[in-house]
Coordinates of C-alpha atoms and ligand atoms in Angstrom, one line a residue:
X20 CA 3.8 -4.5 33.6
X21 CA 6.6 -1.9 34.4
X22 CA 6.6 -0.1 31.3
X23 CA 9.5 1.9 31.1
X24 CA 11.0 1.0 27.8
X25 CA 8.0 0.5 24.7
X26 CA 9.6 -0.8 21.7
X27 CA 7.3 -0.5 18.3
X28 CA 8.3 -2.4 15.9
X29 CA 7.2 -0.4 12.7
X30 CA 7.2 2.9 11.1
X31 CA 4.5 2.6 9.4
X32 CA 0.5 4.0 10.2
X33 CA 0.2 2.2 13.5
X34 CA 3.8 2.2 14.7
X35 CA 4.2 6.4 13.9
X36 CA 0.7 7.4 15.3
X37 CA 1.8 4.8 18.0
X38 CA 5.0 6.7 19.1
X39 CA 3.0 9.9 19.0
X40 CA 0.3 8.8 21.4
X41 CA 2.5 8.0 23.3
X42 CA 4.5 11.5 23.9
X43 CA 3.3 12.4 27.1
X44 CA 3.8 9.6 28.7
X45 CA 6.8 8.8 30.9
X46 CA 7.8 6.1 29.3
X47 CA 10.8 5.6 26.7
X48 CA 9.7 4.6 23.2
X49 CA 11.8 3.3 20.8
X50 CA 10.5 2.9 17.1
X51 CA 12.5 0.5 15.2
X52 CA 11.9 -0.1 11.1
X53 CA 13.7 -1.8 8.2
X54 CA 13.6 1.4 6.6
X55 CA 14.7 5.2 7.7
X56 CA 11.5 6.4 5.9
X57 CA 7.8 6.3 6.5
X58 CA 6.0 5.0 3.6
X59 CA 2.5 6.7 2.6
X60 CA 0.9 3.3 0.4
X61 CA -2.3 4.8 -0.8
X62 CA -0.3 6.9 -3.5
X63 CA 2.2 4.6 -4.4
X64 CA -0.3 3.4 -8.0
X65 CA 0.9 7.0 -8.4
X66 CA 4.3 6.7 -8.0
X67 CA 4.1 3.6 -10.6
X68 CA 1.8 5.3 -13.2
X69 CA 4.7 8.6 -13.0
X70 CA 2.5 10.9 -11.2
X71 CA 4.5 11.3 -8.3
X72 CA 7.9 11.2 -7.0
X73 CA 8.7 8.4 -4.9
X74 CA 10.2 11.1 -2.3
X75 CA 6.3 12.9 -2.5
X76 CA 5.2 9.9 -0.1
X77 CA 7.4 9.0 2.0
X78 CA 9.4 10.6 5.1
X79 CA 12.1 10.3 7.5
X80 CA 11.0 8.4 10.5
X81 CA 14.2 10.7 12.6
X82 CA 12.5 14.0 11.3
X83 CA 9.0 12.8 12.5
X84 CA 10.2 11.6 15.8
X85 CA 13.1 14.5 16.8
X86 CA 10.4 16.7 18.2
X87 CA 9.9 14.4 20.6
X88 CA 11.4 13.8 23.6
X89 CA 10.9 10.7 25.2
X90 CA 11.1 9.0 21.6
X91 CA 13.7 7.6 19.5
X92 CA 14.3 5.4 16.4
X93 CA 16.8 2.2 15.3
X94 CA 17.0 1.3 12.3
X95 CA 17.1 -3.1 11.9
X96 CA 15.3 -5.5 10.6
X97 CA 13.3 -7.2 12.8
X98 CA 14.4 -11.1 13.2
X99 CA 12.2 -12.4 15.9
X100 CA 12.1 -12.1 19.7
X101 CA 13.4 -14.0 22.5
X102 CA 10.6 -14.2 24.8
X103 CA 12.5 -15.3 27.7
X104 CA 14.9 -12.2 28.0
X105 CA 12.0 -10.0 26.5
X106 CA 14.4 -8.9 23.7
X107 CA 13.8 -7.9 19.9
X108 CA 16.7 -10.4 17.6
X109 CA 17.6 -7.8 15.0
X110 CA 20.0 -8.2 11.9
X111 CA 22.7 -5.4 13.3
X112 CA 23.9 -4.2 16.3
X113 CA 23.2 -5.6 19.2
X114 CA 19.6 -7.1 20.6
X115 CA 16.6 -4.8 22.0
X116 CA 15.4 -5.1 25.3
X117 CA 11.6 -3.9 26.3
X118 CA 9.0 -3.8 28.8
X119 CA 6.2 -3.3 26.5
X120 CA 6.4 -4.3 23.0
X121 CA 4.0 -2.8 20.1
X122 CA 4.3 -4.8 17.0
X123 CA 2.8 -3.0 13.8
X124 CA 5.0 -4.5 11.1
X125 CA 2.5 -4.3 7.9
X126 CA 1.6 -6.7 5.3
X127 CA 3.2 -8.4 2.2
X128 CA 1.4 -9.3 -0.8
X129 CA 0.1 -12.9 -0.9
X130 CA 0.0 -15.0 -4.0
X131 CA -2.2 -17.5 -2.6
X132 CA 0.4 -19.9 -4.2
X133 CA -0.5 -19.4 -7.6
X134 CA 2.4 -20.3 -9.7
X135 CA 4.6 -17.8 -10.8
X136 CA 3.6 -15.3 -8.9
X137 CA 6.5 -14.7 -6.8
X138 CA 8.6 -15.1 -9.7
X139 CA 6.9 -12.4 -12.6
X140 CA 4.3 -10.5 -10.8
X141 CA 5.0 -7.2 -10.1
X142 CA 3.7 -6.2 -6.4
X143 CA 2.5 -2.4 -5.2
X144 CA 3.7 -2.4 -1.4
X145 CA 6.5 -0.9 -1.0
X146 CA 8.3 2.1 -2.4
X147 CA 11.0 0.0 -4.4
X148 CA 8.1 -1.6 -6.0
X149 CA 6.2 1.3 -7.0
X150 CA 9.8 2.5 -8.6
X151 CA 10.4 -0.9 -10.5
X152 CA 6.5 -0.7 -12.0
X153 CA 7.8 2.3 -13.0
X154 CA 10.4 1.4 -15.0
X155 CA 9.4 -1.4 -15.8
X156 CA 5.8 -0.2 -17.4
X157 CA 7.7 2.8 -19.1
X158 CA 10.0 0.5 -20.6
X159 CA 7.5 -1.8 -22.3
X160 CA 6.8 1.2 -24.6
X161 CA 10.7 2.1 -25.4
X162 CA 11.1 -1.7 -26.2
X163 CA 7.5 -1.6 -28.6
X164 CA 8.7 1.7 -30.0
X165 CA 12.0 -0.2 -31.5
X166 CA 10.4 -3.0 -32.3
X167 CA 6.4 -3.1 -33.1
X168 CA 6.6 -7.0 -33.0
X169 CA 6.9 -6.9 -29.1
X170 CA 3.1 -5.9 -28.6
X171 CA 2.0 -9.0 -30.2
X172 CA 4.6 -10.9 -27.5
X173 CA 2.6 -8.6 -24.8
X174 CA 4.8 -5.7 -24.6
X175 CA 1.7 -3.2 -24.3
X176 CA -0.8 -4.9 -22.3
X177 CA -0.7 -4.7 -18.6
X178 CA -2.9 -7.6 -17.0
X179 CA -3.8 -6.1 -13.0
X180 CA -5.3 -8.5 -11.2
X181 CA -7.5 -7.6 -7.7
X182 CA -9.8 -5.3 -8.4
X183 CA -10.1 -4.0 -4.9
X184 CA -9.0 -0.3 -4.5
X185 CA -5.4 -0.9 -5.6
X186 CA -6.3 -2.3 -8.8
X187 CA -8.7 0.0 -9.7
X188 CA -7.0 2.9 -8.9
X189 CA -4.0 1.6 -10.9
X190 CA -5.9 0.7 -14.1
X191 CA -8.0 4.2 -14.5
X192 CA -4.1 6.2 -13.0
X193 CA -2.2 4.0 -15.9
X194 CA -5.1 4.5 -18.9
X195 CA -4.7 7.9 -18.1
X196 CA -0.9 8.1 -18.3
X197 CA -1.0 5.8 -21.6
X198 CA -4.0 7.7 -23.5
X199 CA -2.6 11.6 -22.6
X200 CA 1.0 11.2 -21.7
X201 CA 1.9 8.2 -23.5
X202 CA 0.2 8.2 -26.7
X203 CA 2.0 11.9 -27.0
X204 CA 5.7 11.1 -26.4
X205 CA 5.5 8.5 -28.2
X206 CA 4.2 9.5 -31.7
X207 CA 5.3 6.7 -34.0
X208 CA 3.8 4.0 -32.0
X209 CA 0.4 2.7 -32.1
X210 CA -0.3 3.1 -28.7
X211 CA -4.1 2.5 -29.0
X212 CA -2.7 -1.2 -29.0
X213 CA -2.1 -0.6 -25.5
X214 CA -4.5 -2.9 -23.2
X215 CA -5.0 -2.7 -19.8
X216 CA -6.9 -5.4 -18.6
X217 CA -8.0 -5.4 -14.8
X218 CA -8.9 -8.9 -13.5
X219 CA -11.3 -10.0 -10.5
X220 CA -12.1 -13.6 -9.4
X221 CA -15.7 -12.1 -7.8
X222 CA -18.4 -10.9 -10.2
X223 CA -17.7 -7.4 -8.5
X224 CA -14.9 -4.6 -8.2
X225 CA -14.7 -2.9 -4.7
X226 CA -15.8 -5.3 -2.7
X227 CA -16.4 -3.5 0.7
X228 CA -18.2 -0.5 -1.6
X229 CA -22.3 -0.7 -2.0
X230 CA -23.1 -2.4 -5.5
X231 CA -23.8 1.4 -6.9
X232 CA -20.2 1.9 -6.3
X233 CA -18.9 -0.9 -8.1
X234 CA -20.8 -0.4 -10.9
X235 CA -19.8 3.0 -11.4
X236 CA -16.0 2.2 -10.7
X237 CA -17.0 -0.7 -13.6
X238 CA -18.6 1.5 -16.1
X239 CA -16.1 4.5 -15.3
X240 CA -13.2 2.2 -16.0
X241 CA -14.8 0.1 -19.2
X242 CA -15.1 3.8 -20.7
X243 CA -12.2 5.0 -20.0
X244 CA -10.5 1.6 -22.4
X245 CA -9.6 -0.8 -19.1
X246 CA -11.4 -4.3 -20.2
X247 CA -12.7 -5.7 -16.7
X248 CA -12.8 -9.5 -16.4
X249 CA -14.7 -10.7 -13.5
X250 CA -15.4 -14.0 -12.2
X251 CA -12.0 -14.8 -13.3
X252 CA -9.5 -16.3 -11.6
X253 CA -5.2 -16.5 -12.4
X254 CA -4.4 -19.7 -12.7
X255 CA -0.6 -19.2 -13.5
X256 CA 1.5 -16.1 -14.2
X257 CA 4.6 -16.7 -16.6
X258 CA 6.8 -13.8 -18.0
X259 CA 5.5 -13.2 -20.5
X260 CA 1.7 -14.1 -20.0
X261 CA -1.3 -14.9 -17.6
X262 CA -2.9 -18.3 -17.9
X263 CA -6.8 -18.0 -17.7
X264 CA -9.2 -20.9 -17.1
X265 CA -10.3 -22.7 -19.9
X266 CA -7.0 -23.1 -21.5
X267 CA -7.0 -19.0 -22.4
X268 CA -3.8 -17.3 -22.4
X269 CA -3.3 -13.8 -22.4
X270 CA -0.2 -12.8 -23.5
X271 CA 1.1 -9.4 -21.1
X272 CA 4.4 -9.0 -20.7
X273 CA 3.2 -6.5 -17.4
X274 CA 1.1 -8.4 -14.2
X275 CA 0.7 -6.5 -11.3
X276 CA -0.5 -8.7 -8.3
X277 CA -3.0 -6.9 -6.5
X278 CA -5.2 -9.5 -5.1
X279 CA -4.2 -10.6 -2.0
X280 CA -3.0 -9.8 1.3
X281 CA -1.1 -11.4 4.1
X282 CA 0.9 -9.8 7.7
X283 CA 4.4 -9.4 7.1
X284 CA 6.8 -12.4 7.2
X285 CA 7.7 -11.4 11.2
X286 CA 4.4 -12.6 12.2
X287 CA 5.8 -16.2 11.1
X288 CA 9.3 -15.8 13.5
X289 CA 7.4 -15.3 16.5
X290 CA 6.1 -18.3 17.7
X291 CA 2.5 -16.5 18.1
X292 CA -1.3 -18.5 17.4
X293 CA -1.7 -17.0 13.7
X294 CA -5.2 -16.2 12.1
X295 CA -5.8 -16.6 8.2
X296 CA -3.0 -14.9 6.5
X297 CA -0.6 -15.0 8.9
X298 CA -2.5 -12.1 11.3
X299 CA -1.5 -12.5 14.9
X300 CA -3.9 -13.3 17.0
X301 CA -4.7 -10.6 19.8
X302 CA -7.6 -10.1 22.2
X303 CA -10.1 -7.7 22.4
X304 CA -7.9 -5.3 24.0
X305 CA -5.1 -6.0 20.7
X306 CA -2.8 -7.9 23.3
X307 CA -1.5 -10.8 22.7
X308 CA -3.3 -13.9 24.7
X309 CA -0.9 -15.0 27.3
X310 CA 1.7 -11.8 27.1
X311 CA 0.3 -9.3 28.5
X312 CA 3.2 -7.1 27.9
X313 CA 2.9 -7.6 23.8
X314 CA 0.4 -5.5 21.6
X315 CA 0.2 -6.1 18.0
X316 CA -1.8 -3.9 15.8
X317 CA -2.4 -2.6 11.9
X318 CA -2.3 -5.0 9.1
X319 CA -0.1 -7.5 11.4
X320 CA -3.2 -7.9 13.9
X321 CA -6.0 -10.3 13.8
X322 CA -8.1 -7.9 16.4
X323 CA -11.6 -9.5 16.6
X324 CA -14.6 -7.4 14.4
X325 CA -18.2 -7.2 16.0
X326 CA -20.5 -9.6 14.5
X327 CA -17.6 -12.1 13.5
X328 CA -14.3 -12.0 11.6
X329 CA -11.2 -9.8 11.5
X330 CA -10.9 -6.1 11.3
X331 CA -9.7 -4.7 7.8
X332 CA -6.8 -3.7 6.9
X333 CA -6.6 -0.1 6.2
X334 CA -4.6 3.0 7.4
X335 CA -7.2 4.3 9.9
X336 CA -7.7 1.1 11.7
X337 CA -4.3 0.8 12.3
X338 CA -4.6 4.7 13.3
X339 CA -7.2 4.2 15.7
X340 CA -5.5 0.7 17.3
X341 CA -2.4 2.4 18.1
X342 CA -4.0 5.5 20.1
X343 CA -5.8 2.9 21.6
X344 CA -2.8 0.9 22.3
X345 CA -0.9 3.8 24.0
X346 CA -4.4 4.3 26.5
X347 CA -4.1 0.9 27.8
X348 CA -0.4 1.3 27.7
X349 CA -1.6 3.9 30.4
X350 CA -4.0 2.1 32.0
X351 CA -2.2 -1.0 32.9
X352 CA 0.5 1.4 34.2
X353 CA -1.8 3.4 36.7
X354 CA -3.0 -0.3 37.5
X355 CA -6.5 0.1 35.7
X356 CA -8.4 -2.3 33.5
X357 CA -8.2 -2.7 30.1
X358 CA -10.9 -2.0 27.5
X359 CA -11.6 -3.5 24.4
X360 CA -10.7 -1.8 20.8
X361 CA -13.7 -0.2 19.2
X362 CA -13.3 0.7 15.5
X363 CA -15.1 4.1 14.1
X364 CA -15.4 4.0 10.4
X365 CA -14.4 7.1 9.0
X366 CA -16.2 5.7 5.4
X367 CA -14.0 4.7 2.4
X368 CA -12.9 5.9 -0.8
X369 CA -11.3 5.1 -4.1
X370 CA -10.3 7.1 -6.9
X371 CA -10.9 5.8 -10.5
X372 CA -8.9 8.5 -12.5
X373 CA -9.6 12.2 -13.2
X374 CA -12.5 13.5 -11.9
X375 CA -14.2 10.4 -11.2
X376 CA -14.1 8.4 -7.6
X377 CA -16.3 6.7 -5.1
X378 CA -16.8 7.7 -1.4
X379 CA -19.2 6.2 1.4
X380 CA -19.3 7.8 4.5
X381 CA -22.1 6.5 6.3
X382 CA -25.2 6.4 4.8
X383 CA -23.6 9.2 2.8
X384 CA -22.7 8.1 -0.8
X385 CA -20.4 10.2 -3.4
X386 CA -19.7 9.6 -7.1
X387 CA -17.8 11.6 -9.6
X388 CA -16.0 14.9 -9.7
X389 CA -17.2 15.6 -5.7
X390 CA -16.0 12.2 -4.4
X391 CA -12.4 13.0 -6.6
X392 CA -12.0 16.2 -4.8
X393 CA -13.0 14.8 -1.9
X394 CA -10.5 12.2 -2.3
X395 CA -7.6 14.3 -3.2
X396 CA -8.2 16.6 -0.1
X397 CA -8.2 14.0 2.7
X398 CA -5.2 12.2 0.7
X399 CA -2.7 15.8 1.0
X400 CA -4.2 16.3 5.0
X401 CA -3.1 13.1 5.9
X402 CA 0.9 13.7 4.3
X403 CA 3.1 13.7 6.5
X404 CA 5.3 17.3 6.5
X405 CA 4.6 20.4 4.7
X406 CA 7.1 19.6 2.2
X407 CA 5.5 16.6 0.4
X408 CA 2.2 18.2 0.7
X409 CA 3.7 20.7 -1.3
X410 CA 5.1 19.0 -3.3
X411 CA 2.7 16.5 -4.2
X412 CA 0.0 19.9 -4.4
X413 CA 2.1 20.8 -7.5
X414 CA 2.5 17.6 -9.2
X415 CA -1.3 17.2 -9.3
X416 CA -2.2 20.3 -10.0
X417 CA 0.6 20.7 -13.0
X418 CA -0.8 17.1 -14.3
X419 CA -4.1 18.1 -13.9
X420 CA -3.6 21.4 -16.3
X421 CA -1.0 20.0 -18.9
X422 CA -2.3 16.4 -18.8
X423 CA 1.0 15.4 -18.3
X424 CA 3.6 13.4 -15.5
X425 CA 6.6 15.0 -14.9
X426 CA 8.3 11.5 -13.1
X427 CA 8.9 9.4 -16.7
X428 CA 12.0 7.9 -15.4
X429 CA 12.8 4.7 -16.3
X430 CA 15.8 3.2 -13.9
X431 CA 17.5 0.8 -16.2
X432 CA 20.0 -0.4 -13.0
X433 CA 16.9 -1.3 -10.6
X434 CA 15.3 -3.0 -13.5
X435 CA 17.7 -5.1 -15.0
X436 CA 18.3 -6.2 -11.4
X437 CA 15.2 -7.5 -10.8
X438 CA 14.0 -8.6 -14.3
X439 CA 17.1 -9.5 -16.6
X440 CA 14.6 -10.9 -19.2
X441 CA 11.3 -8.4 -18.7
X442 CA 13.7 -6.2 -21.5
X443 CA 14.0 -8.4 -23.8
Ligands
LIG524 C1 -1.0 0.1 -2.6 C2 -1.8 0.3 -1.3 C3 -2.8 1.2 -1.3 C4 -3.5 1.3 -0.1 N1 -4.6 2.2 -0.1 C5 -5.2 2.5 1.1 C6 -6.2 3.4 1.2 O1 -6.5 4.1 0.2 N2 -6.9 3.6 2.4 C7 -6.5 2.9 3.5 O2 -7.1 3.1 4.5 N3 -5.6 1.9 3.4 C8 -4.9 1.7 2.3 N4 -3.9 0.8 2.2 C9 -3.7 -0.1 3.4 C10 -2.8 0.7 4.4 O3 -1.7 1.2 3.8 C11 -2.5 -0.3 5.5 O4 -3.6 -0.7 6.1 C12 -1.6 0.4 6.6 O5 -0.4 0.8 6.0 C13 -1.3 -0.5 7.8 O6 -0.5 0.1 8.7 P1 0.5 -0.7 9.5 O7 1.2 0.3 10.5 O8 -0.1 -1.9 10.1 O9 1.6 -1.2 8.5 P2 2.5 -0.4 7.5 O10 2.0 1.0 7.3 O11 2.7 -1.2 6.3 O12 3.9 -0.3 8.2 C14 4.7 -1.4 8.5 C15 6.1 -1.0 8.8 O13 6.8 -2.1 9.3 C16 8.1 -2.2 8.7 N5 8.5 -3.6 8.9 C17 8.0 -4.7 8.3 N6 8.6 -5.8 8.7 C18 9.7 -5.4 9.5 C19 10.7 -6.0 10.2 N7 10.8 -7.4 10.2 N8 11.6 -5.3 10.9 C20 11.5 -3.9 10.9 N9 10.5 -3.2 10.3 C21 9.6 -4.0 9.6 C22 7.9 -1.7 7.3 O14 9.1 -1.2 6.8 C23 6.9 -0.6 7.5 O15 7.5 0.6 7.7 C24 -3.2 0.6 1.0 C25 -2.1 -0.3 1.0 C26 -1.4 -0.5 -0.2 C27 -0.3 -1.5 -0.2

């Protein structure tokens, strides 16, 4: 393997921390992403539930990658690759050729082709869909303040279903916003008619969290007004309602899909053995079986776990896979082995709303106020640039002492473009 030219397709965790392991190596590293921004996804429940601004989490890929020399960024979309040639097919400008190519393209949200999903679901990846929640979720409560008769049709109850970390941290962020922010600018409205209702097909929330955890993220929730429904599966999503088994509807003009997971549509357009949900299948060392030249790593990968099955997908495996990445990037180039990808669990943690969150590091377990603080601390140190720590420093500390959210905005344009008839 020359490599002279690594191409990383990806600016997300892995492709970023990636491109940084790589700096002082003599090698030229291209980053190429859809988008000119890096996207932080753990906060974007709070960019939906108006805690945040959507520039708070994310950042320019140039300004993270200027300070480096031997790096450099394109911004394309990703079509597929021409094996043959050992080119990236991209939807502008011309092709990109590599020596080494380091694919960490992310995940979409999979509906597990329940019907409707795709259609009137709202998803939490991305930073346009954190903004259209938004909107969208403010909204509901302009359209019930003119006209009480929408929150019998559903205007007021948001139906989240997953009830992993996403959807718990967006039900307690969004009772929070609706009982002290909500319930105040809106003083004509009966906005304890509001329902949040956060469904799980398991009998459990947090599933990779010890049973103390979920049932203090369960009792937590159920008293701060979220009714949790577990052991209950969608069985169709319609615009104005979910379809529960037994015949039960529930009318909710609001469903955010939080319940599944599956690697980005690029791991489809390359030709590559897939895992369940689309992963790519690497080996041990995260390259690809056959191409010696091709790493794939993050959500994208289906990187072996000890004892059986896949490793998860979360930010700090896809950390840990690209600094391992760029060592055998090394090693292959100085002509020595390969070693496989070992993953150190830096423990996990969810939020449930103010003052309350689980963390488990090790045998270590935290509950309450000291896992919150925890949580908030290890969320602003891993920002990227001074400026959105900052900035997102002040937004949570001015919520935290006025109970308010300064980012109400509802974008009437992005919603009406996506959703001509979730106004009406
Ligand atoms: C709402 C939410 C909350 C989360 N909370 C946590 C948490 O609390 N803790 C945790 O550890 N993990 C969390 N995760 C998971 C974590 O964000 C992912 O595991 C991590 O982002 C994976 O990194 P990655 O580099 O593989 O992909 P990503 O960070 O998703 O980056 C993928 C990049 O590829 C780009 N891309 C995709 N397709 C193409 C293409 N065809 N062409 C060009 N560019 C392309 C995208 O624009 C993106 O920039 C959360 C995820 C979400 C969605």
């Amino acid at each position: 393997m020359p490599g002279d030219r690594v191409v990383i397709v990806g600016a997300g965790f892995g492709g970023l921390a990636a491109a940084r392991a790589l700096k002082d190596q003599d090698v030229d590293v291209l980053v190429v992403d859809r988008n000119n921004f890096h996207t932080f996804q753990p906060l974007l429940y709070q960019v939906a539930t108006a805690g945040l601004d959507p520039d708070d989490i994310a950042y320019n890929v140039r300004a993270i990658l200027r300070r480096q020399a031997n790096a450099g960024f394109r911004m394309a979309t990703v079509l597929g690759v021409d094996w043959r040639s050992q080119r990236l097919l991209v939807d502008r400008g011309d092709p990109i050729d590599f020596d080494v190519l380091v694919i960490a393209a992310g995940a979409t949200t999979d509906s597990f082709g329940v019907p409707g999903v795709d259609e009137h679901a709202f998803a939490l990846k991305t930073l346009a869909d954190s903004a259209l929640l938004r909107s969208h979720l403010l909204s509901q409560f302009e359209r019930a303040d003119t006209d009480a008769r929408a929150i019998d049709a559903g205007a007021l109850t948001f139906a989240i279903v997953g009830g992993g970390p996403t959807g718990v941290e967006l039900s307690g962020a969004l009772s929070e916003l609706v009982r002290h922010v909500l319930a105040r600018d809106f003083p004509r409205l009966d906005v304890d008619r509001t329902r949040i209702v956060l469904i799980e097909a398991t009998d459990h929330l947090l599933g990779a969290f010890s049973p103390q955890s979920q049932r203090h993220a369960r009792k937590t929730l159920v008293s701060r007004g979220v009714e949790v429904l577990l052991e209950t599966t969608v069985e169709q999503v319609t615009p104005d309602a979910v379809q529960l088994p037994g015949g039960r509807t529930l009318p909710a003009c609001t469903v955010v899909w939080a319940a599944g997971v599956r690697a980005a549509p690029l791991a489809g357009a390359l030709g590559l053995e897939q895992t369940r949900g689309g992963r790519v299948v690497v080996d041990a060392d995260l390259r690809v079986p056959g191409r010696p030249e091709v790493f794939v790593i993050g959500d994208m990968a289906g990187a072996p776990a000890p004892g059986g099955g896949l490793q998860p997908q979360l930010a700090p495996v896809a950390i840990q896979q690209a600094r391992h990445v760029a060592a055998q990037i090394d090693a292959v180039r100085r002509g020595s082995p390969t070693a496989p990808f070992e993953y150190h669990d830096p423990g996990t943690m969810a939020t449930i709303g103010r003052n309350a969150a689980v963390a488990e590091l090790g045998r270590f377990r935290f509950r309450g106020f000291l896992a919150w603080v925890m949580w908030l601390v290890l969320h602003l140190v891993q920002l990227i640039g001074f400026r959105n720590r900052a900035s997102v420093l002040l937004d949570w500390a001015w919520n935290y002492v006025t109970y308010d959210r300064s980012a109400r905005i509802i974008e009437m344009e992005l919603l009406e473009r996506r959703f001509p008839s979730a106004l009406r």
